[in-house]
XYZ file of C-alpha atoms in Angstrom:
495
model
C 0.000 0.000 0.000
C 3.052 2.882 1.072
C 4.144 2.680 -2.183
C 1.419 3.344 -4.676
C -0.557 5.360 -2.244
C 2.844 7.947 -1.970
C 3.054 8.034 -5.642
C -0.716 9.260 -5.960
C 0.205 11.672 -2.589
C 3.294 13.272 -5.088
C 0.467 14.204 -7.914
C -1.508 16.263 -5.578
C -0.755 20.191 -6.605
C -0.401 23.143 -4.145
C -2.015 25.347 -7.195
C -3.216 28.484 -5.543
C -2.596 30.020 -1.627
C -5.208 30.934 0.579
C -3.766 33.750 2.690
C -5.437 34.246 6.138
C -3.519 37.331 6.773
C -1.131 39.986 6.587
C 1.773 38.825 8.492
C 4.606 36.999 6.819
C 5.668 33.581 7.551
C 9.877 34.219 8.535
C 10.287 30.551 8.940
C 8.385 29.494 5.636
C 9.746 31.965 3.369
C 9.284 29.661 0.456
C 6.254 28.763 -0.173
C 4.704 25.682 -1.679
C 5.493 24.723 -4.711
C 3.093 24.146 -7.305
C 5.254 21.432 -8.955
C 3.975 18.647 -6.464
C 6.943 17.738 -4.275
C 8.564 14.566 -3.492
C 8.009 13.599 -0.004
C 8.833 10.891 2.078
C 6.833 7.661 2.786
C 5.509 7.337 6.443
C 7.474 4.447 8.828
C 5.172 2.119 8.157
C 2.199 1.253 6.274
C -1.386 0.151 7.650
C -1.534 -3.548 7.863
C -4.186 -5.910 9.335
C -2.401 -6.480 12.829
C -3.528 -10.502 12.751
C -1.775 -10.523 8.882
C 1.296 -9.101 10.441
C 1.193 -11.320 13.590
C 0.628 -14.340 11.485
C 3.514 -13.609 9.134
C 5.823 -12.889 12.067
C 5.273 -16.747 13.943
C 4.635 -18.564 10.851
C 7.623 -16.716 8.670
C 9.729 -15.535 11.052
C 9.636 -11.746 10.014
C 9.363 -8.930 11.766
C 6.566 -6.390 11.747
C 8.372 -3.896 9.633
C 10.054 -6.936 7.286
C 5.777 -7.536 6.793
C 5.298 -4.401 5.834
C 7.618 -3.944 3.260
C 6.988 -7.586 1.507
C 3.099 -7.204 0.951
C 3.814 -3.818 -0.455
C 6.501 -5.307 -2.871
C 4.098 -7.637 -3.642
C 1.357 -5.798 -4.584
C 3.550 -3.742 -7.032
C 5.160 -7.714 -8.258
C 1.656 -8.384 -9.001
C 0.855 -5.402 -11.157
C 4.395 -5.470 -12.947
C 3.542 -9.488 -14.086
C 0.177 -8.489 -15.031
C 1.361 -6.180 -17.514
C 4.390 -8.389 -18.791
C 1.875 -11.247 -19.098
C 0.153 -8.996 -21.796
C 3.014 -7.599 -23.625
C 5.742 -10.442 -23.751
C 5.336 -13.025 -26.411
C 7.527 -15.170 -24.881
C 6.592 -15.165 -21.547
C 7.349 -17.464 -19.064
C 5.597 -16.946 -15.964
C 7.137 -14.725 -12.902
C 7.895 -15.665 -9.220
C 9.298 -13.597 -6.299
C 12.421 -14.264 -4.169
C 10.825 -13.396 -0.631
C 14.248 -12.983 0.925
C 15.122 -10.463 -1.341
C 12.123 -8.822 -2.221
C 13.074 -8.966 -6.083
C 10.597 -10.413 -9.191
C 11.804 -12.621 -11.563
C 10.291 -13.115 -14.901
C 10.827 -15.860 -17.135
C 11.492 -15.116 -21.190
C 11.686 -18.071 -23.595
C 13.363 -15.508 -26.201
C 16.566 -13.759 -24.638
C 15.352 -10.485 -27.042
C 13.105 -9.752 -24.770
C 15.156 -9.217 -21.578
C 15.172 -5.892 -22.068
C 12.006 -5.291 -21.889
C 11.966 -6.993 -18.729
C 14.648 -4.798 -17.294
C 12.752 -1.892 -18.092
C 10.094 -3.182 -15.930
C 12.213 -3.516 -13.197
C 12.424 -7.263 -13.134
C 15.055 -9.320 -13.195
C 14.819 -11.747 -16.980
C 15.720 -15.369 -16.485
C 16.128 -16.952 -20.173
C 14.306 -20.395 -19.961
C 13.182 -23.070 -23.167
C 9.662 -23.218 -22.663
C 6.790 -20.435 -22.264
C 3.979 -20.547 -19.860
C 1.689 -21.231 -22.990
C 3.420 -23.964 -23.228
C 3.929 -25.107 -19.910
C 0.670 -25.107 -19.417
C -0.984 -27.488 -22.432
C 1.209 -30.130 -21.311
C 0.417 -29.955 -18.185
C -3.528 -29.697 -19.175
C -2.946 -32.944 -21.202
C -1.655 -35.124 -18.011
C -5.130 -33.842 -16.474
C -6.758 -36.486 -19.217
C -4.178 -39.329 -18.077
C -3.283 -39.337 -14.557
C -6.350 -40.450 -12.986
C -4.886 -42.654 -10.182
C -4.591 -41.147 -6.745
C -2.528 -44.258 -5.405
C 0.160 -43.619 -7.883
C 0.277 -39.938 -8.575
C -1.425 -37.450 -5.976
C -0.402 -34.429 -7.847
C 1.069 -31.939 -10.668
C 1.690 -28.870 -11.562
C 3.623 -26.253 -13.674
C 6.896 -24.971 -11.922
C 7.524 -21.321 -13.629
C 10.767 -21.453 -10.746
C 12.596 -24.300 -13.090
C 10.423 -24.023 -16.186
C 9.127 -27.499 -15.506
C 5.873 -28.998 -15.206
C 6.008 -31.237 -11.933
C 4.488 -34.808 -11.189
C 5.119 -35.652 -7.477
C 4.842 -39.796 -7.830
C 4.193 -42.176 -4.975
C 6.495 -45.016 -4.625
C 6.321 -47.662 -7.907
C 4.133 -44.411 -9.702
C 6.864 -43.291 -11.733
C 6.588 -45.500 -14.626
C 3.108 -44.891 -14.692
C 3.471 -41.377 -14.860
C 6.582 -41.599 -17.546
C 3.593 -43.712 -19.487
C 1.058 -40.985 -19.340
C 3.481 -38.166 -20.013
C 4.403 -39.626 -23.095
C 1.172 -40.406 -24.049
C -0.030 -37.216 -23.801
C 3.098 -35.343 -25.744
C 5.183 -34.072 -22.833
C 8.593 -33.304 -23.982
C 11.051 -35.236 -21.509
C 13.220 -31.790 -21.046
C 9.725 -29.810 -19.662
C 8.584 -32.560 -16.556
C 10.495 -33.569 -13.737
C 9.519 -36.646 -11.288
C 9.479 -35.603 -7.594
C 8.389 -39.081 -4.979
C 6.081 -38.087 -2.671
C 4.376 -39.137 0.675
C 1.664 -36.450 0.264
C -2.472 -37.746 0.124
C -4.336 -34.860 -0.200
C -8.306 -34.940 0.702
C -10.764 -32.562 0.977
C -10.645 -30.687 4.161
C -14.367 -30.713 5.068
C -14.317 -32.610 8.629
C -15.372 -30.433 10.529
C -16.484 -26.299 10.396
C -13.756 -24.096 9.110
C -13.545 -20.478 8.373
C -16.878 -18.535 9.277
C -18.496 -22.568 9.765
C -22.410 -22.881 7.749
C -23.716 -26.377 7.826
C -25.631 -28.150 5.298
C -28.878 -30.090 4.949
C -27.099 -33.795 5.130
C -25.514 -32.235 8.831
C -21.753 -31.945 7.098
C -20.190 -28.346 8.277
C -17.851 -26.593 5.624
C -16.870 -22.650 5.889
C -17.676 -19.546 4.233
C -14.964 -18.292 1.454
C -15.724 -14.454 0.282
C -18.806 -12.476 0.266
C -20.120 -11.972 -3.190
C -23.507 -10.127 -3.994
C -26.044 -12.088 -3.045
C -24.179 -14.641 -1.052
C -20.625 -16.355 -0.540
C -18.375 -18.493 -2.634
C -17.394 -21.749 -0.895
C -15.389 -25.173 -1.800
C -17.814 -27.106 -4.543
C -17.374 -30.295 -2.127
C -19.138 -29.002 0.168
C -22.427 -29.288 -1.437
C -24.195 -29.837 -4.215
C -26.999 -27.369 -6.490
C -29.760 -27.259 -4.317
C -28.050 -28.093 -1.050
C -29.624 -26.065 2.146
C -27.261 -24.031 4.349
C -27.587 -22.830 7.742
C -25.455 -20.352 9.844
C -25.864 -18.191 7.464
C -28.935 -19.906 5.322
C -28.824 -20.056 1.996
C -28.649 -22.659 -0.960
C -26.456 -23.928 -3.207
C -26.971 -22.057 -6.795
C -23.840 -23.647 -8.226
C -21.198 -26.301 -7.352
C -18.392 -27.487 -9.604
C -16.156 -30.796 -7.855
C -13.678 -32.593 -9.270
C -12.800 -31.107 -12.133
C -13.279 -27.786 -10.212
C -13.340 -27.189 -6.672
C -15.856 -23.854 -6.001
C -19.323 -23.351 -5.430
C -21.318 -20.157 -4.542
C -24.391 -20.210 -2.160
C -26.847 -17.813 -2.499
C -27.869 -16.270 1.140
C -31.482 -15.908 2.683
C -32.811 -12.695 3.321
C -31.643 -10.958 6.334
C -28.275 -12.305 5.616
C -25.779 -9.208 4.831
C -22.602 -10.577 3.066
C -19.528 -8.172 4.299
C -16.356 -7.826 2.606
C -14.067 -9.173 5.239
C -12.411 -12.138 6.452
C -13.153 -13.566 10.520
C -9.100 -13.619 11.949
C -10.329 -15.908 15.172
C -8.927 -12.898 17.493
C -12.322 -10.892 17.693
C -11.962 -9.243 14.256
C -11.697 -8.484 10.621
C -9.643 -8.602 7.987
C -10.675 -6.372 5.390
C -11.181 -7.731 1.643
C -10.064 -4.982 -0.771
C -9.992 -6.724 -3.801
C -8.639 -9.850 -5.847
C -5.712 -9.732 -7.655
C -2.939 -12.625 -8.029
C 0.261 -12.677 -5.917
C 3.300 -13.973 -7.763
C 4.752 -16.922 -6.888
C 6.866 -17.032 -3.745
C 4.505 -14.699 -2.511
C 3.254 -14.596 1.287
C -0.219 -15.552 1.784
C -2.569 -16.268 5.067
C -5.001 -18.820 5.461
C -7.783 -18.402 7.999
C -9.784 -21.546 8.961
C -11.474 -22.472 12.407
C -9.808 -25.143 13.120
C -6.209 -24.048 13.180
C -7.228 -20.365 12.811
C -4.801 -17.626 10.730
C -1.889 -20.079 9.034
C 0.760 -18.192 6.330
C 3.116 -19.296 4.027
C 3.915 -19.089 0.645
C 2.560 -20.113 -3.073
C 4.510 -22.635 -4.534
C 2.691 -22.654 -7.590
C -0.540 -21.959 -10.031
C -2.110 -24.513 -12.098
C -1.959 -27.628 -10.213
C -3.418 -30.680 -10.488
C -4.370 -32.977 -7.685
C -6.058 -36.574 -7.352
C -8.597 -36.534 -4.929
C -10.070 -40.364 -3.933
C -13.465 -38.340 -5.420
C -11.740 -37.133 -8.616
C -9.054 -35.164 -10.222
C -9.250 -31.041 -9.357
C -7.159 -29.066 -11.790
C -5.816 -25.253 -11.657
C -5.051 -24.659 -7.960
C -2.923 -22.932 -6.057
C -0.323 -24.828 -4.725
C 0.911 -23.507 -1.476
C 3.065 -24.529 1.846
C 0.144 -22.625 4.440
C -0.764 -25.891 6.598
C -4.198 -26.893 7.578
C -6.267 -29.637 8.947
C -9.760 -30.783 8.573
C -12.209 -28.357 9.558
C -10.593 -25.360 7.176
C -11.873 -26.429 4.127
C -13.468 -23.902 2.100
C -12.162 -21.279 4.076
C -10.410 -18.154 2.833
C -6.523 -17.256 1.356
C -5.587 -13.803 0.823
C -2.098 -11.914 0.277
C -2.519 -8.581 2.149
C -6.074 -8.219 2.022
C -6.450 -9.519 -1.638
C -8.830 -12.666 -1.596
C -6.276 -15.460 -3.465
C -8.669 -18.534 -2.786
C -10.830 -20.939 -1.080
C -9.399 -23.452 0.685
C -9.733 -26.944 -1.466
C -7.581 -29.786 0.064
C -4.349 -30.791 0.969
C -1.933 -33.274 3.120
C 0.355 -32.794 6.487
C -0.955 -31.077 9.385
C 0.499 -27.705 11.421
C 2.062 -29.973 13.852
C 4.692 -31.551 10.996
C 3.609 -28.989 8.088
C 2.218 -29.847 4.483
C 0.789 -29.058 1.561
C -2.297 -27.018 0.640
C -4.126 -26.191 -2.355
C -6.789 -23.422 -3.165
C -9.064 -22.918 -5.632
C -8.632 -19.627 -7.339
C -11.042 -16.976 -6.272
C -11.271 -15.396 -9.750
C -12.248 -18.229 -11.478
C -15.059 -19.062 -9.183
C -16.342 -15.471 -9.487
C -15.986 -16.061 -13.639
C -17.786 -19.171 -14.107
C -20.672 -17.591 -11.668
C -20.349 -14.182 -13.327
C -20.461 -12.664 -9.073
C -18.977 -9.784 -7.741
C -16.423 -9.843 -4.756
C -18.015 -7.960 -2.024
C -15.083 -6.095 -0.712
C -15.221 -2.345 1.957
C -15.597 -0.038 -1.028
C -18.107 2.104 -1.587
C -19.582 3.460 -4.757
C -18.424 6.797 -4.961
C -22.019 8.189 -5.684
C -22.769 8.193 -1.900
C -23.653 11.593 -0.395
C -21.018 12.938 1.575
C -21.369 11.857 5.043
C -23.275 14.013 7.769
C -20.446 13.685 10.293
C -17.645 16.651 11.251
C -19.730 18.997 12.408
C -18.409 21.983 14.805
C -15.786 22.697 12.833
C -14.433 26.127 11.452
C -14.601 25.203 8.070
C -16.073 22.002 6.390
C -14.974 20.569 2.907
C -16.776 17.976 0.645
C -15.476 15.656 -1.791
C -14.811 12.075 -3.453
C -12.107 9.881 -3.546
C -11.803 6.680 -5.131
C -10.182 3.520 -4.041
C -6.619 3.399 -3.869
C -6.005 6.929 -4.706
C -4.953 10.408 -2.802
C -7.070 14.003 -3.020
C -5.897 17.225 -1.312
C -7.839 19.171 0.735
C -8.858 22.352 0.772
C -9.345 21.726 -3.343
C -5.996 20.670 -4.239
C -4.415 23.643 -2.295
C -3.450 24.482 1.248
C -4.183 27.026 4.419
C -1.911 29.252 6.123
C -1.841 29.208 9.632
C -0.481 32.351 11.202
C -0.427 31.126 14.767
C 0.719 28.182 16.701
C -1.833 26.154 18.132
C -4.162 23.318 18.005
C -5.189 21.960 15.270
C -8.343 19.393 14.984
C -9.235 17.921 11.914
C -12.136 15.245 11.579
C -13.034 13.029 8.347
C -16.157 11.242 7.761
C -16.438 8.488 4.972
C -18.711 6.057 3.808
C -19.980 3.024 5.590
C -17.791 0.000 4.720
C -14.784 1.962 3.645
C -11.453 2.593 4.904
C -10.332 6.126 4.674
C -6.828 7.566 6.209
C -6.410 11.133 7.371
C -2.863 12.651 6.902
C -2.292 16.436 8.426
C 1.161 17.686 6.451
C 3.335 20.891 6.798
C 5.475 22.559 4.111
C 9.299 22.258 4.979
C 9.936 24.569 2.508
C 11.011 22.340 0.066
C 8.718 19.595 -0.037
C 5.442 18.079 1.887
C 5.922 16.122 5.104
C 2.963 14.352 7.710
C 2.959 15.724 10.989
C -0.098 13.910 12.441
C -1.964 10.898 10.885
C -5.452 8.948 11.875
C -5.040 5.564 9.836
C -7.282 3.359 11.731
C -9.877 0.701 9.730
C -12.136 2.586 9.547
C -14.469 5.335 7.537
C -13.928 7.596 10.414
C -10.573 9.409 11.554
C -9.858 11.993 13.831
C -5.782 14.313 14.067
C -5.713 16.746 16.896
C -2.045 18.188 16.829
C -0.382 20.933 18.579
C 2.027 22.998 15.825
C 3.677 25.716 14.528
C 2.676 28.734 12.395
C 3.036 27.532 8.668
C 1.422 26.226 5.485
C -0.877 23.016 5.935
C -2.839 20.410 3.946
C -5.303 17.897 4.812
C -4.824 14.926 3.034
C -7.810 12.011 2.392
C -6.038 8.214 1.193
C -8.462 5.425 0.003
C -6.612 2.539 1.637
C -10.014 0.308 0.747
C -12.929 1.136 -0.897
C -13.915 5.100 -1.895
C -16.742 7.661 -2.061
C -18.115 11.153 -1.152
C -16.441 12.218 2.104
C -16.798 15.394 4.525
C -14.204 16.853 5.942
C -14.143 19.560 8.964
C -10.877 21.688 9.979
C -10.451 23.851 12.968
C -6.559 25.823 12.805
C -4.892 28.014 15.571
């Protein structure tokens, strides 16, 4: 989040002054310039609390280390997005964790450059994704036996598409890969203890149960209902806790289902943590591979890790399930179906998987994106519309501004400019959003030479609040989108 949200912050203009008197600022000779200044980012960035205390036991990092990765990440996602579209020789992109660096894989050495300019790091492989990827969609037609080969997947990492074998399944496997056209240079054999099952024991995530008395756990909100694993139930299937039925259900083959709810039932974009809170949902888009992700389930509550890989393929004793996400989060029976997100972008649903958080495994997710596809839903995340009317709170203040702000973008305040304060003081600024969004507050002072916060309110929340003792000077009121956007009111009181 830090690091788009203080690129937008550097496009907001100082255009024109509002002078509140005659007497001239000694210690701010220079006044702001209109030229949008560089400033600096603040210490740290707003993060879920339970994603940061989950990534510090399960990954060992600190608070700060947190931080800084989901941010890379979010930009890693946006920079393989766009590579994705404009390389024709691409080759799928991972992340190095440890080093916070992308790597993207080109099966034409030409293209490196383009790479570069990216800021990504090319790694010149044989094969492209494209490819990668039909082969590996042709062993889904011939590896049908759970006993011999659990799972497979494509490996962007070593530009391989992986079969993990039980004992005596290799020659099996070497059967079906050459049966269905799989070059021996583009698979590699990996033995494996790993069984995976569905994970549908007992209630996980936010737990519904259905009509045959078999408990299962709410993914994401969508309109109208929820998005859940497809083996929980069946089309038709009655829910309770919250009600609702079945509407569509996709397993093997797929692993997602969505539920539509009862009336009365008010689907929230947000994720239960299991410490008496929320996890905002702000969206959907893809981490790279090697990102960090968090898994929250009831029965072993917020788990993180890292994604292995996309696109896998795994024998259930019910059927094969192709095109998860193959990750190294642990989980047990009881979290199936509930809810994988990087930051607070929804990833997945939980699907299945093998090990335990007592020795560690493997699990997989289906992809949230593709459930929401085949249904053609909408993630219900804290945004708001943006054609809201501005909110009634802030009142009692000197002076009261309106505006909008959509999510994931910055807007100055008062319209694009600033005040000048002639006296030192207290200042007490208030900003009222709309319901379901989260809105940050940033109070800043002109050094002059460039923009810097002296107070923040940055809680998750629509409302904030800055009361700050300071200095004569030039001031700006700053409103940040962290999640979600919309008509806003804003009340200032100055010295």
């Amino acid at each position: 989040m830090a690091r788009s949200f203080w690129r937008t912050l550097t496009t907001v203009c100082a255009a024109t002054a509002m002078v509140a008197g005659p007497t001239a600022l000694a210690a701010n000779a220079a006044t702001p310039s209109p030229d949008a200044p560089t400033i600096s980012p603040p210490t740290s960035s707003k993060v879920s609390p339970e994603v940061l205390r989950a990534l510090q036991r399960d990954l060992g990092l600190s608070a700060k280390d947190a931080t800084k990765r989901l941010a890379f990440q979010s930009d890693a996602a946006s920079t393989e997005d766009a590579l994705a579209e404009s390389l024709d020789a691409f080759a799928g992109a991972w992340v190095d964790p440890a080093k916070n660096a992308l790597y993207v894989g080109v099966a034409d050495a030409t293209e490196t450059e383009e790479v570069r300019a990216a800021g990504a790091t090319p790694v010149v492989v044989d094969h492209t994704l494209a490819e990668l990827d039909t082969w590996k969609a042709a062993l889904d037609g011939e590896l049908t036996d759970p006993a011999a080969v659990p799972s497979w997947f494509v490996d962007v990492t070593t530009n391989q598409v992986v079969v993990n074998v039980h004992d005596g399944g290799r020659a099996l496997a070497e059967q079906a890969a050459a049966s269905a056209g799989v070059p021996a240079d583009a698979i590699t054999y990996v033995t494996t203890t790993e069984a995976p099952r569905p994970l549908i024991d007992v209630v996980g995530g936010n737990a519904y149960t259905m009509g045959s008395g078999g408990r299962c756990s709410v993914g994401f909100a969508v309109n109208g209902g929820f998005i859940t694993a497809g083996h929980c139930g069946t089309v038709g299937t009655r829910t309770s806790g919250p009600g609702g039925t079945f509407r569509g259900s996709s397993f093997p083959g797929n692993d997602y289902a969505w539920v539509q709810v009862d009336a009365g039932n008010t689907p929230v974009g947000a994720v239960n943590n299991y410490s008496g809170g929320r996890v905002t949902v702000a969206g959907s888009t893809a981490a790279p591979v090697g990102a960090s992700v968090c898994r929250s389930g009831s029965t072993t509550g917020w788990r993180c890790g890292t994604i292995a890989a996309y696109n896998s393929s795994v024998t259930y004793p019910q059927g094969t399930v192709s095109g998860l996400i193959r990750t190294n989060v642990c989980a047990e029976p009881g979290d199936s179906g509930g809810s994988l997100l990087a930051g607070n972008q929804a990833q997945g649903v939980t699907s299945g998987g093998s090990g335990n958080c007592s020795s560690g495994g493997t699990t997989y997710f289906q992809p949230v994106n593709e459930a929401l596809g085949a249904y053609g839903l909408t993630l219900v995340t804290s945004g708001g519309g943006g054609n809201e009317p501005p909110p009634a709170g802030c009142t009692g203040y000197a002076r009261t501004y309106q505006g909008s702000v959509s999510a994931g973008t910055s807007v100055a305040q008062p319209n694009g400019s600033y005040v000048t304060v002639q006296n030192s003081g207290t200042h007490r600024v208030c900003l009222s959003g709309p319901a379901g969004t989260d809105l940050d507050l940033y109070l800043q002072k002109w050094s002059g030479s460039a923009w810097a916060n002296v107070a923040q309110s940055t809680s998750s929340g629509a409302a904030e609040a800055i009361t700050y003792t300071g200095t004569a000077g030039y001031y700006r009121y700053v409103v940040n989108a962290y999640a979600g956007g919309g008509a806003y009111t804003l009340g200032a009181t100055t010295p």
